[in-house]
Coordinates of C-alpha atoms and ligand atoms in Angstrom, one line a residue:
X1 CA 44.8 41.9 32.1
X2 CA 43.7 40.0 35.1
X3 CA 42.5 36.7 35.2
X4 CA 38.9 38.5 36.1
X5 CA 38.4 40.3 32.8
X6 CA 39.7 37.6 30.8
X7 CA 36.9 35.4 32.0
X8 CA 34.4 38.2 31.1
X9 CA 35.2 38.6 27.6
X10 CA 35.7 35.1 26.7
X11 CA 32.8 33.1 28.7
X12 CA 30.4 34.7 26.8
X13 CA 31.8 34.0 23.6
X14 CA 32.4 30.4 24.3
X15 CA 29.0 29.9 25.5
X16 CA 27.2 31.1 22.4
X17 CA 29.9 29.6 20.9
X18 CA 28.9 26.2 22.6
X19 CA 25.2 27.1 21.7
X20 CA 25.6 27.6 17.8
X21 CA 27.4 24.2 18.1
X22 CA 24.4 22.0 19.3
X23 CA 22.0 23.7 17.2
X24 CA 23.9 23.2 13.9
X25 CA 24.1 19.6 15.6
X26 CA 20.0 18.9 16.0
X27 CA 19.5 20.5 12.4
X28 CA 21.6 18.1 11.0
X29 CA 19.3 15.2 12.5
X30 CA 15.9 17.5 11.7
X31 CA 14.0 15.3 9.2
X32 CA 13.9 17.0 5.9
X33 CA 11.5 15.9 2.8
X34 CA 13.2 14.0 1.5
X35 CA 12.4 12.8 -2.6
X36 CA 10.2 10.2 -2.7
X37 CA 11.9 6.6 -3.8
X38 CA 10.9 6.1 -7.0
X39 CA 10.9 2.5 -8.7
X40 CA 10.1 2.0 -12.9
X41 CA 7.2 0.5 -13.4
X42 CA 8.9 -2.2 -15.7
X43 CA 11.3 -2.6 -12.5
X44 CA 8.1 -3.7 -10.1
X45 CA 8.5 -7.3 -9.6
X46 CA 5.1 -7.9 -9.6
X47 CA 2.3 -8.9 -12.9
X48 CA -0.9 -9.8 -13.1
X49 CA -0.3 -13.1 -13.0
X50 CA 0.7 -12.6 -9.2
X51 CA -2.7 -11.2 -8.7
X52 CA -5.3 -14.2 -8.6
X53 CA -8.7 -14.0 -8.4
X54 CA -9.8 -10.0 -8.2
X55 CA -11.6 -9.9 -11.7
X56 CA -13.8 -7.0 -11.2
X57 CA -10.9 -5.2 -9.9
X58 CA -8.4 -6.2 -12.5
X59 CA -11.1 -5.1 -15.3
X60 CA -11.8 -1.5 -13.9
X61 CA -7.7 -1.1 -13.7
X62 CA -7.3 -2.3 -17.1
X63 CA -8.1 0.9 -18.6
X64 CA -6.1 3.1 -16.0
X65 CA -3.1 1.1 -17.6
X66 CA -4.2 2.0 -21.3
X67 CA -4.5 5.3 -20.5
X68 CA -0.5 5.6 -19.0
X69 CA 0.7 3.5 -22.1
X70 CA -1.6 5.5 -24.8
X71 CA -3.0 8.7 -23.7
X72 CA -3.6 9.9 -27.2
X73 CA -5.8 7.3 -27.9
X74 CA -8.3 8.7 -25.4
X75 CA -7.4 12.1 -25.7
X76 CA -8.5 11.8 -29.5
X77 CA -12.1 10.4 -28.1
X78 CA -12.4 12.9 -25.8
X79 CA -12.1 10.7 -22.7
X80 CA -11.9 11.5 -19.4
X81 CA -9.6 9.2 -17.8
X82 CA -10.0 8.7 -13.5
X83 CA -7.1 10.0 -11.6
X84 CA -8.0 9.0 -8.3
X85 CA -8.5 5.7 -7.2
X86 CA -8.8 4.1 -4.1
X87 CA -8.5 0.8 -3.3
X88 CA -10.7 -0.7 -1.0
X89 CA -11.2 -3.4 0.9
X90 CA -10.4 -6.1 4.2
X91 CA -6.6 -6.1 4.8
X92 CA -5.2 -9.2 3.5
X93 CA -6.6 -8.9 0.6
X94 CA -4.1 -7.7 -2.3
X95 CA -4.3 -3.8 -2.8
X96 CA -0.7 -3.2 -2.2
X97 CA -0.2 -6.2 -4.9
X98 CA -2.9 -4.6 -7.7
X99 CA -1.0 -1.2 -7.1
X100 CA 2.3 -2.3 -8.0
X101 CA 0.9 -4.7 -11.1
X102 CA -0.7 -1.9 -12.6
X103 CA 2.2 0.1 -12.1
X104 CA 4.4 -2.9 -13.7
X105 CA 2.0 -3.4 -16.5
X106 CA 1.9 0.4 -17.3
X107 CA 5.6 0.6 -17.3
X108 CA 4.9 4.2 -15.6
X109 CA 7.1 5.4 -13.0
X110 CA 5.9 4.3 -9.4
X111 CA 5.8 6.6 -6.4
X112 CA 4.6 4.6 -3.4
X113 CA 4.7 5.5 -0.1
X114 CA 2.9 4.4 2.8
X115 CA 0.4 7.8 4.1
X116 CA 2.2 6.8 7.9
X117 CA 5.5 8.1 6.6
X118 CA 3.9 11.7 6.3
X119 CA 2.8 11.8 9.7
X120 CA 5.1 13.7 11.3
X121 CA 6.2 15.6 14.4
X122 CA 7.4 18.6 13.3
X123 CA 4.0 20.2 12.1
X124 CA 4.6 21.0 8.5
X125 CA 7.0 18.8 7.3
X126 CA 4.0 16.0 6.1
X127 CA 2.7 18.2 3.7
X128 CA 5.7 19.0 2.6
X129 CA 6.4 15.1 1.9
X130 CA 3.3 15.4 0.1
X131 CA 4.1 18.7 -1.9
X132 CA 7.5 17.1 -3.2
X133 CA 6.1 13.8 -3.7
X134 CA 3.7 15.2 -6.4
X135 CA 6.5 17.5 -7.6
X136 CA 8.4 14.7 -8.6
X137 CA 5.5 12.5 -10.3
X138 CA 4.4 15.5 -12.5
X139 CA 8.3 16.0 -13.1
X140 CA 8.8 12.5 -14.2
X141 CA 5.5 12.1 -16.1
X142 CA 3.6 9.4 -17.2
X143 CA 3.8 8.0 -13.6
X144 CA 1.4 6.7 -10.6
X145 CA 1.4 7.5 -7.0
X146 CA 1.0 5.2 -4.5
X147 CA -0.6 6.1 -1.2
X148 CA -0.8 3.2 0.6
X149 CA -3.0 2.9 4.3
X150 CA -4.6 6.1 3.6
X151 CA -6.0 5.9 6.4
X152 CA -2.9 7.4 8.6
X153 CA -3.6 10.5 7.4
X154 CA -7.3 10.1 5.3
X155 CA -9.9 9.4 8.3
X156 CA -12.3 11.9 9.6
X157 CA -11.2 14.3 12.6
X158 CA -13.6 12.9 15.3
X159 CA -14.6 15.0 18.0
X160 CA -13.0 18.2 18.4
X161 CA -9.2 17.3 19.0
X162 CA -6.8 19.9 17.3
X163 CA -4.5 18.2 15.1
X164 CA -2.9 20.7 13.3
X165 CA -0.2 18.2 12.0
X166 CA -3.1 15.7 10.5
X167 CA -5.0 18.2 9.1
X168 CA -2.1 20.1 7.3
X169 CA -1.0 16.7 5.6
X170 CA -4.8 15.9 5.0
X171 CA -5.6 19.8 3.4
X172 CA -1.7 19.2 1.4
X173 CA -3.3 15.7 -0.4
X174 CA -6.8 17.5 -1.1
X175 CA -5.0 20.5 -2.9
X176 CA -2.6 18.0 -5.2
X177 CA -5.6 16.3 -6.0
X178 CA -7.4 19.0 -7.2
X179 CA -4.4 20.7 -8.7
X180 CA -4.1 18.3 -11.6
X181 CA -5.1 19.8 -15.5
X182 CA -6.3 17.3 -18.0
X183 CA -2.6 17.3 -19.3
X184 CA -0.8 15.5 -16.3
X185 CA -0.2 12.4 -17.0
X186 CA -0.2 11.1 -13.2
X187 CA -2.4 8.8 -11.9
X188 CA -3.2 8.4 -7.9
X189 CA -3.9 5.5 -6.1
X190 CA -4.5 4.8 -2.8
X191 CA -5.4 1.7 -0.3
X192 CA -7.8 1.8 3.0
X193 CA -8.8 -0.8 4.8
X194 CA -11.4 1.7 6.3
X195 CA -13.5 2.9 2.9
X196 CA -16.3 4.3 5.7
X197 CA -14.0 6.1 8.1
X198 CA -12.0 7.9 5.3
X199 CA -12.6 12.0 5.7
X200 CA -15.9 12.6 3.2
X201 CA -14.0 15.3 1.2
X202 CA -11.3 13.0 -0.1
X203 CA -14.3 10.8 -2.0
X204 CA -15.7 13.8 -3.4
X205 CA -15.9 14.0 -7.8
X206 CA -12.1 14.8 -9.1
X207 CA -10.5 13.4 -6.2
X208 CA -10.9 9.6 -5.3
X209 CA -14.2 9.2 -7.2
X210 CA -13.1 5.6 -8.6
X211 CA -13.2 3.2 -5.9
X212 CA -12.7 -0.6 -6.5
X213 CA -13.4 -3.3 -4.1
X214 CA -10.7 -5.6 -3.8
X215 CA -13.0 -8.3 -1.9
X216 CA -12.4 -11.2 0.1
X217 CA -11.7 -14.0 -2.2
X218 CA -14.6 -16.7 -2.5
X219 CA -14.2 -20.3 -3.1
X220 CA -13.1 -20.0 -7.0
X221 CA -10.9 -17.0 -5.6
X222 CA -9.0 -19.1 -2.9
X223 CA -8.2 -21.6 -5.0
X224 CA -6.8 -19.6 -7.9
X225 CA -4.7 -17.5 -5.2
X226 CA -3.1 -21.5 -3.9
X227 CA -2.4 -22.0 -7.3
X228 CA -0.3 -19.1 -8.0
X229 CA 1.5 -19.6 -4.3
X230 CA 2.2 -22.8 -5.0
X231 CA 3.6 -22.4 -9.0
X232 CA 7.1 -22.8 -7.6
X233 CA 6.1 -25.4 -5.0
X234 CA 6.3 -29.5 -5.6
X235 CA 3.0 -30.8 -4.4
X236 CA 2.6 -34.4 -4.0
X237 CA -0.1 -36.1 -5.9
X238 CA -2.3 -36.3 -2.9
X239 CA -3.3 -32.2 -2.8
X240 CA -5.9 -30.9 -4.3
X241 CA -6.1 -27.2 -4.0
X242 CA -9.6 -27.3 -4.9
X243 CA -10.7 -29.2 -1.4
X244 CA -8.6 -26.9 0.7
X245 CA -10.2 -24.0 -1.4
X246 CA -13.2 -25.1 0.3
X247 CA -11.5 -25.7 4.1
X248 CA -10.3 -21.8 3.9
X249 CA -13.7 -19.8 4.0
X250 CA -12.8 -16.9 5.9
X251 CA -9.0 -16.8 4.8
X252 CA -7.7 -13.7 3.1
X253 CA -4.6 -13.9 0.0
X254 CA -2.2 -12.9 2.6
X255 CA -3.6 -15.8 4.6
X256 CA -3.4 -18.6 1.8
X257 CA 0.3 -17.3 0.5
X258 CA 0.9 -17.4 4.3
X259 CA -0.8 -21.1 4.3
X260 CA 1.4 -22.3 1.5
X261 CA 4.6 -21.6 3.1
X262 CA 4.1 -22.9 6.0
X263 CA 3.3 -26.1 4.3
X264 CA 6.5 -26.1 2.6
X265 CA 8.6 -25.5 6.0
X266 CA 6.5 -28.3 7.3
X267 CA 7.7 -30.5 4.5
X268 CA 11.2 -29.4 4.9
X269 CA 11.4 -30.6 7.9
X270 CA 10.7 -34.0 7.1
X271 CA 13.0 -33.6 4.1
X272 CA 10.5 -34.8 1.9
X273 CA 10.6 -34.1 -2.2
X274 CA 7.0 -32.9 -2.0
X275 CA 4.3 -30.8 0.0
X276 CA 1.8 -33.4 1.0
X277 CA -1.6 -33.0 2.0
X278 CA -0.4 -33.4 5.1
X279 CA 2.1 -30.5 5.5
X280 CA -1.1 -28.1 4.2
X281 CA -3.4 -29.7 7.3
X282 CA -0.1 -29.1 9.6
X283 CA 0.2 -25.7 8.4
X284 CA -3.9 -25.1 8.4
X285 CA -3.7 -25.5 12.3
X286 CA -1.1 -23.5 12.8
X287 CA -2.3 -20.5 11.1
X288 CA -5.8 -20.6 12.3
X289 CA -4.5 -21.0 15.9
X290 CA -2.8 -17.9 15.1
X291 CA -5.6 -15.8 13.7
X292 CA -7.4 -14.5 16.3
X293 CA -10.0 -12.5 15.2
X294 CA -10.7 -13.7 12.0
X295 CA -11.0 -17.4 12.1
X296 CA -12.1 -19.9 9.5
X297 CA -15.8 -20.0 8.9
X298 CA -17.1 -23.1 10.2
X299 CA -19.6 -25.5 8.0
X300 CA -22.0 -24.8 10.6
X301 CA -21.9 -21.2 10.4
X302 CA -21.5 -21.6 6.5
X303 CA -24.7 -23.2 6.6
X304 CA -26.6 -20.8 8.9
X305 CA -25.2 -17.8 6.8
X306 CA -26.2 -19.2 3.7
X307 CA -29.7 -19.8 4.5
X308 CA -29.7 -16.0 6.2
X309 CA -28.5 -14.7 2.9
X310 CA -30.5 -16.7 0.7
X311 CA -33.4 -15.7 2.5
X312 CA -33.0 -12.2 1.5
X313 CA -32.8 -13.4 -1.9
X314 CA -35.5 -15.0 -2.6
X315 CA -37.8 -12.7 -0.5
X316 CA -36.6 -10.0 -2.6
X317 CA -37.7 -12.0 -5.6
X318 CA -40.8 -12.9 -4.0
X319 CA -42.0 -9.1 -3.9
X320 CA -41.6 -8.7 -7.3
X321 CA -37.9 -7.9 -7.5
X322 CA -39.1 -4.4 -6.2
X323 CA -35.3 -3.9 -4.4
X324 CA -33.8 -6.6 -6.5
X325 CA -30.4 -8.4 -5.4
X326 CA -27.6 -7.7 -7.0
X327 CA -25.4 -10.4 -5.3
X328 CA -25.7 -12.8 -2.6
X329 CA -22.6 -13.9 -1.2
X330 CA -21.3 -15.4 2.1
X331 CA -17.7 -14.2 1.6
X332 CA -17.3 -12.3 4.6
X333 CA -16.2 -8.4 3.8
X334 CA -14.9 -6.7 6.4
X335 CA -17.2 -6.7 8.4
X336 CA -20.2 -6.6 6.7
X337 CA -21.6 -10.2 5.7
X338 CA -22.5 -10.1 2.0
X339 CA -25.6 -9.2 0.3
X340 CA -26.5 -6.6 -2.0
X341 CA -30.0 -5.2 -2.5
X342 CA -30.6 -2.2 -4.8
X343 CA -32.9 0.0 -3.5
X344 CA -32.9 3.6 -2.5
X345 CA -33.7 4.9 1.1
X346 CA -33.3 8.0 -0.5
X347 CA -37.0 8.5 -2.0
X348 CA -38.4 6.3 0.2
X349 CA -41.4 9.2 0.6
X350 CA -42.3 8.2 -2.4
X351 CA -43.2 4.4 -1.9
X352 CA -46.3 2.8 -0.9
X353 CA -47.0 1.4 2.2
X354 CA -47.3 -2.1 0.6
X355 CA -43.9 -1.6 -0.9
X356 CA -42.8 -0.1 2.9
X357 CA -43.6 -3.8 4.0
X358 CA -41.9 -5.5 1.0
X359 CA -39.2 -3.8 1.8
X360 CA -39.5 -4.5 5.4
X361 CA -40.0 -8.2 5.0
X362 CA -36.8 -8.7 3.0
X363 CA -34.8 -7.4 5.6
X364 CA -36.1 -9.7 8.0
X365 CA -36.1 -12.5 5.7
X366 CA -32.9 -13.5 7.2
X367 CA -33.7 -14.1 10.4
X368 CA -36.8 -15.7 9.2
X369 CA -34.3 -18.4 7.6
X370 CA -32.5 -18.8 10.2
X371 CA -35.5 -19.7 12.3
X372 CA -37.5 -21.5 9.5
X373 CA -34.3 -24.0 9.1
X374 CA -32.3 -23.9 12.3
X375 CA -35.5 -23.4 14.9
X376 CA -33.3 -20.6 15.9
X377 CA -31.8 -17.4 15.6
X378 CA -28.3 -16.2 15.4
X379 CA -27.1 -12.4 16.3
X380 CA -26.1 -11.8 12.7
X381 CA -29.3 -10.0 11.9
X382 CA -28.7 -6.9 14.2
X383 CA -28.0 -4.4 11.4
X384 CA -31.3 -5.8 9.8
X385 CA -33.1 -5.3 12.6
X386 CA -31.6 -1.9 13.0
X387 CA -33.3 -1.0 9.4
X388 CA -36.2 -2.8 9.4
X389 CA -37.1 -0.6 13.0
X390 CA -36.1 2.3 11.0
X391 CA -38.7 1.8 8.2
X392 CA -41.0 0.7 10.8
X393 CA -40.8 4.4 12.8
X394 CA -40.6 6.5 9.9
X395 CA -43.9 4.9 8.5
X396 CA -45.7 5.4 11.8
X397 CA -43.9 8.6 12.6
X398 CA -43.5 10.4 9.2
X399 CA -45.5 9.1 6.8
X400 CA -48.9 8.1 9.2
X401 CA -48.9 4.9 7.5
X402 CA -49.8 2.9 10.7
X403 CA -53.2 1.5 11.3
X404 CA -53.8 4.4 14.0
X405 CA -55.0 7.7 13.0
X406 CA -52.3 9.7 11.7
X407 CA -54.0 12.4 14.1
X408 CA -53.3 10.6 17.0
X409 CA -49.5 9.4 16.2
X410 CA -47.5 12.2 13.8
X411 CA -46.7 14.7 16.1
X412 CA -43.6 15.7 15.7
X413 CA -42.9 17.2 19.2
X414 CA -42.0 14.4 21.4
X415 CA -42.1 16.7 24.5
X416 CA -45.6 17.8 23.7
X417 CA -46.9 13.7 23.6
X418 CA -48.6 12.1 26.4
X419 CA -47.2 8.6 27.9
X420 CA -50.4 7.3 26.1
X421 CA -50.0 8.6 22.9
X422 CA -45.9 7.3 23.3
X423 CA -47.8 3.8 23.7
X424 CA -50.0 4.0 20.9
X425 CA -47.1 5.0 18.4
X426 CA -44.6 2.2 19.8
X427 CA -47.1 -0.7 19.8
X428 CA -48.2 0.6 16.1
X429 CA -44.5 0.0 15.4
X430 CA -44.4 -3.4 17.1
X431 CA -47.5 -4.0 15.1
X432 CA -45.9 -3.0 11.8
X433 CA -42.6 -5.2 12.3
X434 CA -44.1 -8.7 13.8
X435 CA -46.6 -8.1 11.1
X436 CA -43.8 -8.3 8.3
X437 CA -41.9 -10.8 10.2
X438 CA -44.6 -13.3 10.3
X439 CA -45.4 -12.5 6.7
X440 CA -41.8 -13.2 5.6
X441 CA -41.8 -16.6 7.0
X442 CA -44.9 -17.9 6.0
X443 CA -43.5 -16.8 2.7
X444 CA -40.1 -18.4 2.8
X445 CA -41.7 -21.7 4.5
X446 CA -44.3 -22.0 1.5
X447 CA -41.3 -21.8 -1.2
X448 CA -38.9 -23.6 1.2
X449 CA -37.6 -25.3 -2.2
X450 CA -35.9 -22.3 -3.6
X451 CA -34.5 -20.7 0.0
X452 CA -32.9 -24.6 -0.2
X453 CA -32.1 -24.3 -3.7
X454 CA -30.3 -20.7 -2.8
X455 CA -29.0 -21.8 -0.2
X456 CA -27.1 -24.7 -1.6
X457 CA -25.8 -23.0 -4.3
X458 CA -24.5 -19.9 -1.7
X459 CA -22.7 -23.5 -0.3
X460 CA -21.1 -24.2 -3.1
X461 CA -20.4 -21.6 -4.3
X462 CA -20.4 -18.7 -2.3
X463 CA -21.1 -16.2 -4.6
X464 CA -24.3 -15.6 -6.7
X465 CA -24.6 -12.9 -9.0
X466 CA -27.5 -11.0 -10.7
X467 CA -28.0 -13.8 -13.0
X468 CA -27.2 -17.1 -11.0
X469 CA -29.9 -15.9 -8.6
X470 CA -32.5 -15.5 -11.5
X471 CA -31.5 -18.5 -13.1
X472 CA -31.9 -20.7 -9.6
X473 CA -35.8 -18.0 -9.3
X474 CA -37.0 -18.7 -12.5
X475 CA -39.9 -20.9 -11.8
X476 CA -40.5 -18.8 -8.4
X477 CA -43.5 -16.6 -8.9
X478 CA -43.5 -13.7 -7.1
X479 CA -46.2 -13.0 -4.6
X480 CA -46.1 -8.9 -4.6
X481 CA -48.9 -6.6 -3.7
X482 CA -46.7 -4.1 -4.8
X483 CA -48.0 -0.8 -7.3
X484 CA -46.2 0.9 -9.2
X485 CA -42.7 2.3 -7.6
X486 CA -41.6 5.7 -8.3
X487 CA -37.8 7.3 -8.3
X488 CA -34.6 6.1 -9.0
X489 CA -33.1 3.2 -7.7
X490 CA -29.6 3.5 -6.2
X491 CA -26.9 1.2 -5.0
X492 CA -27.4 0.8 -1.5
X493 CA -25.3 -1.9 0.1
X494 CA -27.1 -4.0 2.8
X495 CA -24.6 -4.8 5.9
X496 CA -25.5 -8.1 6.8
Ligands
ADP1 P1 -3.4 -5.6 1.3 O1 -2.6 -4.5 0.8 O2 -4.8 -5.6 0.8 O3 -3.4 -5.6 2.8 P2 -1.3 -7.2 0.2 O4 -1.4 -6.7 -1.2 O5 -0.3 -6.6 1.0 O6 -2.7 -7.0 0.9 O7 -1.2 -8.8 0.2 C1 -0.2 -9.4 1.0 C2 0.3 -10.6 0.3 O8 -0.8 -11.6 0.2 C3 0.6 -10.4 -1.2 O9 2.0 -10.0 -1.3 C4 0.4 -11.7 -1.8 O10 1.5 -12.6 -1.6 C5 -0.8 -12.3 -1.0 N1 -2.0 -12.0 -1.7 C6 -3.0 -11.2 -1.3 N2 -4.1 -11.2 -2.1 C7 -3.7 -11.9 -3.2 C8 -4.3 -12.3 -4.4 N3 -5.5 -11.8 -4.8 N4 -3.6 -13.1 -5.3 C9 -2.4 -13.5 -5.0 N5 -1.8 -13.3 -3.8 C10 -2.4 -12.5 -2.9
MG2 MG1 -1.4 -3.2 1.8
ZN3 ZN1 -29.2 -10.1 6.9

C-alpha cells in the first residue's frame, strides 16, 4: 500500500473521528434541567419574627400556612384555598423574606428559584426548568414554589419583538398554573417588583389571583423592622429607635437592616462595647449618600406631601364621602405616592354632573393644599391632573355635560370639526376644570382646621386608615350637592 492510499482511508476516519470528539465535548457542557434545590420548610432559617412590620401581609398568608399544615380541615368546609400568590411590592421591601417564613412556618417543602434562572439560551430548555420544577413539588407534596423576580420571565411582550425563548418559559408557567386539580397540595408564590408590567394573563382567576402588597414600611413599620435588626446588637443607652424611625421616611427593610450594620461596623471601629447614637448618624450618612434614587424624604417634603394627601381626604369627605378614602398615607410605594379613593371609573356614565365635579374637585384637592399652605405648587400632582382632564373631556365630549349645547360640542368625528367648534369644546373644558379647582380651594380654605388636623396626623403618623380619617372628620360636615349615585363601587387606587 502506498503512502497515498493510506492517507485516503484513514483521514477521513480520523476527521469524523475528531468531529464526534468535540461534540460529545460541548454536550457535556450543554445546560441540562437540572432538579430544582429543594430546602424543608422547617430547615428555612427564617420565622415570622424576622418579618417586622407587614401586618396585612402576614394576615392574608396566615391561612395559606393552615391550609399546607391542615388541608382536611378546609377540605371538610368546602374551601377553596388560593394557589397562586404574588407578592408585590417596592424592592427592598421583604417578599423574598415573607416567602421563606411562610414556607418555615408551614414546614412544607420549599422550591425557590429566582424566574432569571429560567431564562435561557438554548430556546426550550426554560420551560423545561419550569416543567421539572413543578414535577418535583407535586412529587414531594405538601410543598410551595417559589418564583422569585417574576418579572424575568412574567412582563408583557412589548412591541412586536419575537422572543421565542421568553414566551416558551412564559406559556410553560401559565400551563403548570392551570394544570393543578383541587388535590395538589402545592402552593405558588411569586415576587415582582413590577405588579403593573407583569403579562395580563398571569393575573387572570386560578392563576396569581391573590396578590398581597408588601408596602413600604411607615413610621410604626420602620421602627419594628430596627428592632428586630438590632435584637442581637448592644445599643447604648442613648438610641432610641423610635427617633430614628422617624429620620428614615423613605427607607425600605433592606435599607434599615442595611442601616443597622453599618452602625455596628462604625462602632467597631472605635472598639466601643455599644452602638451609640452616634454610629447610627455615621451610618445614616453613609447610606443615604449611597442611595441615589431613592433618598430620604425630607421634613419639608414630608410636610408638602402631607398637606397634598390630606387634601384629598378631606375633600372627599367634604362631598359627602361619595368616592370615600380608604387610606391616606405618605409612605411612598413605588412610585405611586399614597392615597386611596374608592370609586369606580367604570360606571362613570352613570353619575351626575354634580358628582362629575365632586369627583373632579377631589383630585385637585391636592394641589389646592399645596397652594392654600405653601403659596405654591409642587410637580407631584401630574397624575391628578392627568385624571381630572380626563373627566373633564369625557364630560364635554361624551356625556354633553358642558355649559355649551351638546349640539355644538359631541361630535364624535374630530376631522369633520371646525377650528371654531375645537375652541368652543377646549375652553368648555378649561371652564369645567378651573371651575372645580377654585371650588376645591375655597372649600379646603373654609375647613383649613381639619386639612391641618389631617395633615398633622399624616405627620405623625404616616398612615391613616378608613377609621383614623373619620375619627379626625367627624365634626366636618360635608358640603355635597351630590344625588343619589348609582353602580357599584370598585377599588380604584389613585397614583398620587
Ligand atoms: P425584596 O424581596 O422585597 O426585595 P428582601 O426580602 O430580599 O426584599 O429583603 C432584604 C432584606 O431586608 C431581608 O433579608 C431583611 O434583612 C430586610 N428586610 C426587608 N424587609 C423587612 C421587614 N419587613 N422586616 C425585617 N427585615 C426586613
Ligand atoms: Mg426579593
Ligand atoms: Zn394627589
Amino acid at each position: 500500500m502506498d503512502l497515498e492510499n493510506t492517507l485516503l482511508t484513514w483521514l477521513p476516519i480520523v476527521f469524523f473521528g475528531i468531529v464526534i470528539l468535540l461534540l460529545l465535548y460541548t454536550l457535556r457542557f450543554m445546560p441540562r434541567a437540572k432538579p430544582a434545590p429543594v430546602v424543608r420548610g422547617s430547615q428555612v432559617d427564617v420565622s415570622w419574627d424576622d418579618v417586622a412590620g407587614l401586618d396585612e401581609a402576614k394576615e392574608e398568608l396566615v391561612e395559606v400556612v393552615e391550609f399546607l399544615r391542615d388541608r382536611k380541615r378546609f377540605e371538610k368546609l368546602g374551601a377553596r384555598v388560593p394557589r397562586g400568590i404574588l407578592l408585590h411590592g417596592p424592592p427592598g421591601t421583604g417578599k423574598t423574606l415573607v416567602a421563606k417564613a411562610v414556607a418555615s412556618a408551614s414546614g412544607a417543602n420549599f422550591y425557590s428559584q429566582s424566574a432569571s434562572s429560567f431564562v435561557e439560551m438554548f430556546a426550550g430548555l426554560g420551560a423545561a426548568r419550569i416543567r421539572k420544577l413543578f414535577e418535583e413539588a407535586r412529587k414531594h407534596a405538601p410543598s410551595i414554589v417559589f418564583i422569585d423576580e417574576l418579572d424575568a420571565v412574567g412582563t408583557a411582550r412589548i412591541g412586536g419583538g419575537f422572543h421565542r425563548e421568553h414566551d416558551q418559559t412564559l406559556n410553560q408557567l401559565l400551563v403548570e398554573l392551570d394544570g393543578f386539580n383541587a388535590r395538589d397540595e402545592v402552593v405558588v408564590m411569586a415576587a415582582s417588583n413590577r405588579l403593573q408590567d407583569l403579562d395580563p394573563a398571569l393575573l387572570r382567576p386560578g392563576r396569581f389571583d391573590r396578590q398581597v402588597l408588601v408596602a413600604a414600611p411607615d413610621v410604626a413599620g420602620r421602627e419594628a423592622i430596627l428592632r428586630v435588626h438590632t435584637r442581637d446588637k448592644p445599643l447604648a443607652s442613648d438610641v432610641d429607635l423610635g427617633v430614628i424611625a422617624r429620620q428614615t421616611a423613605g427607607l425600605t427593610g433592606a435599607d434599615l437592616a442595611n442601616l443597622c450594620n453599618e452602625a455596628a461596623i462604625f462602632a467597631g471601629r472605635t472598639s466601643a462595647q455599644h452602638i451609640r447614637q452616634h454610629d447610627f448618624d455615621s451610618a445614616m450618612d453613609r447610606i443615604v449618600a449611597g442611595l441615589q434614587q431613592r433618598r430620604v424624604v425630607s421634613e419639608k417634603e414630608k410636610r408638602i406631601l402631607a398637606y397634598h394627601e390630606a387634601g384629598h381626604a378631606v375633600m372627599s369627605h367634604l362631598v359627602g364621602d361619595l368616592f370615600p378614602a380608604q387610606k391616606a398615607t405618605i409612605v411612598s410605594r413605588g412610585q405611586a405616592l399614597g392615597y386611596t379613593l374608592n370609586t369606580s371609573t367604570e360606571d362613570r356614565y352613570m353619575h351626575t354632573r354634580e358628582e362629575f365635579v365632586d369627583l373632579m374637585k377631589v383630585f385637585l384637592a391636592g394641589r389646592a393644599a399645596e397652594e392654600i399652605v405653601f403659596g405654591r405648587i409642587t410637580n407631584g400632582a401630574a397624575n391628578d391632573l392627568e385624571r381630572v382632564t380626563a373627566i373633564a373631556r369625557s364630560m364635554v365630549f361624551e356625556y354633553g355635560m358642558s355649559d355649551v349645547a351638546p349640539s355644538r360640542t359631541m361630535r364624535a368625528d374630530n376631522y369633520a370639526l371646525s377650528e371654531e367648534t375645537k375652541r368652543l369644546r377646549d375652553s368648555a373644558q378649561a371652564r369645567l376644570t378651573d371651575h372645580a379647582y377654585e371650588e376645591s380651594k375655597r372649600l379646603l380654605q373654609k375647613h383649613r382646621a381639619a386639612l391641618d388636623r389631617v395633615a398633622s396626623a399624616l405627620l405623625e403618623k404616616e398612615t391613616l386608615d378608613r377609621s383614623e380619617l373619620q375619627a379626625l372628620l367627624a365634626d366636618t360636615v360635608p358640603e355635597s350637592h351630590s344625588s343619589e349615585t348609582v353602580g357599584t363601587v370598585r377599588a380604584l387606587p389613585m397614583r398620587d
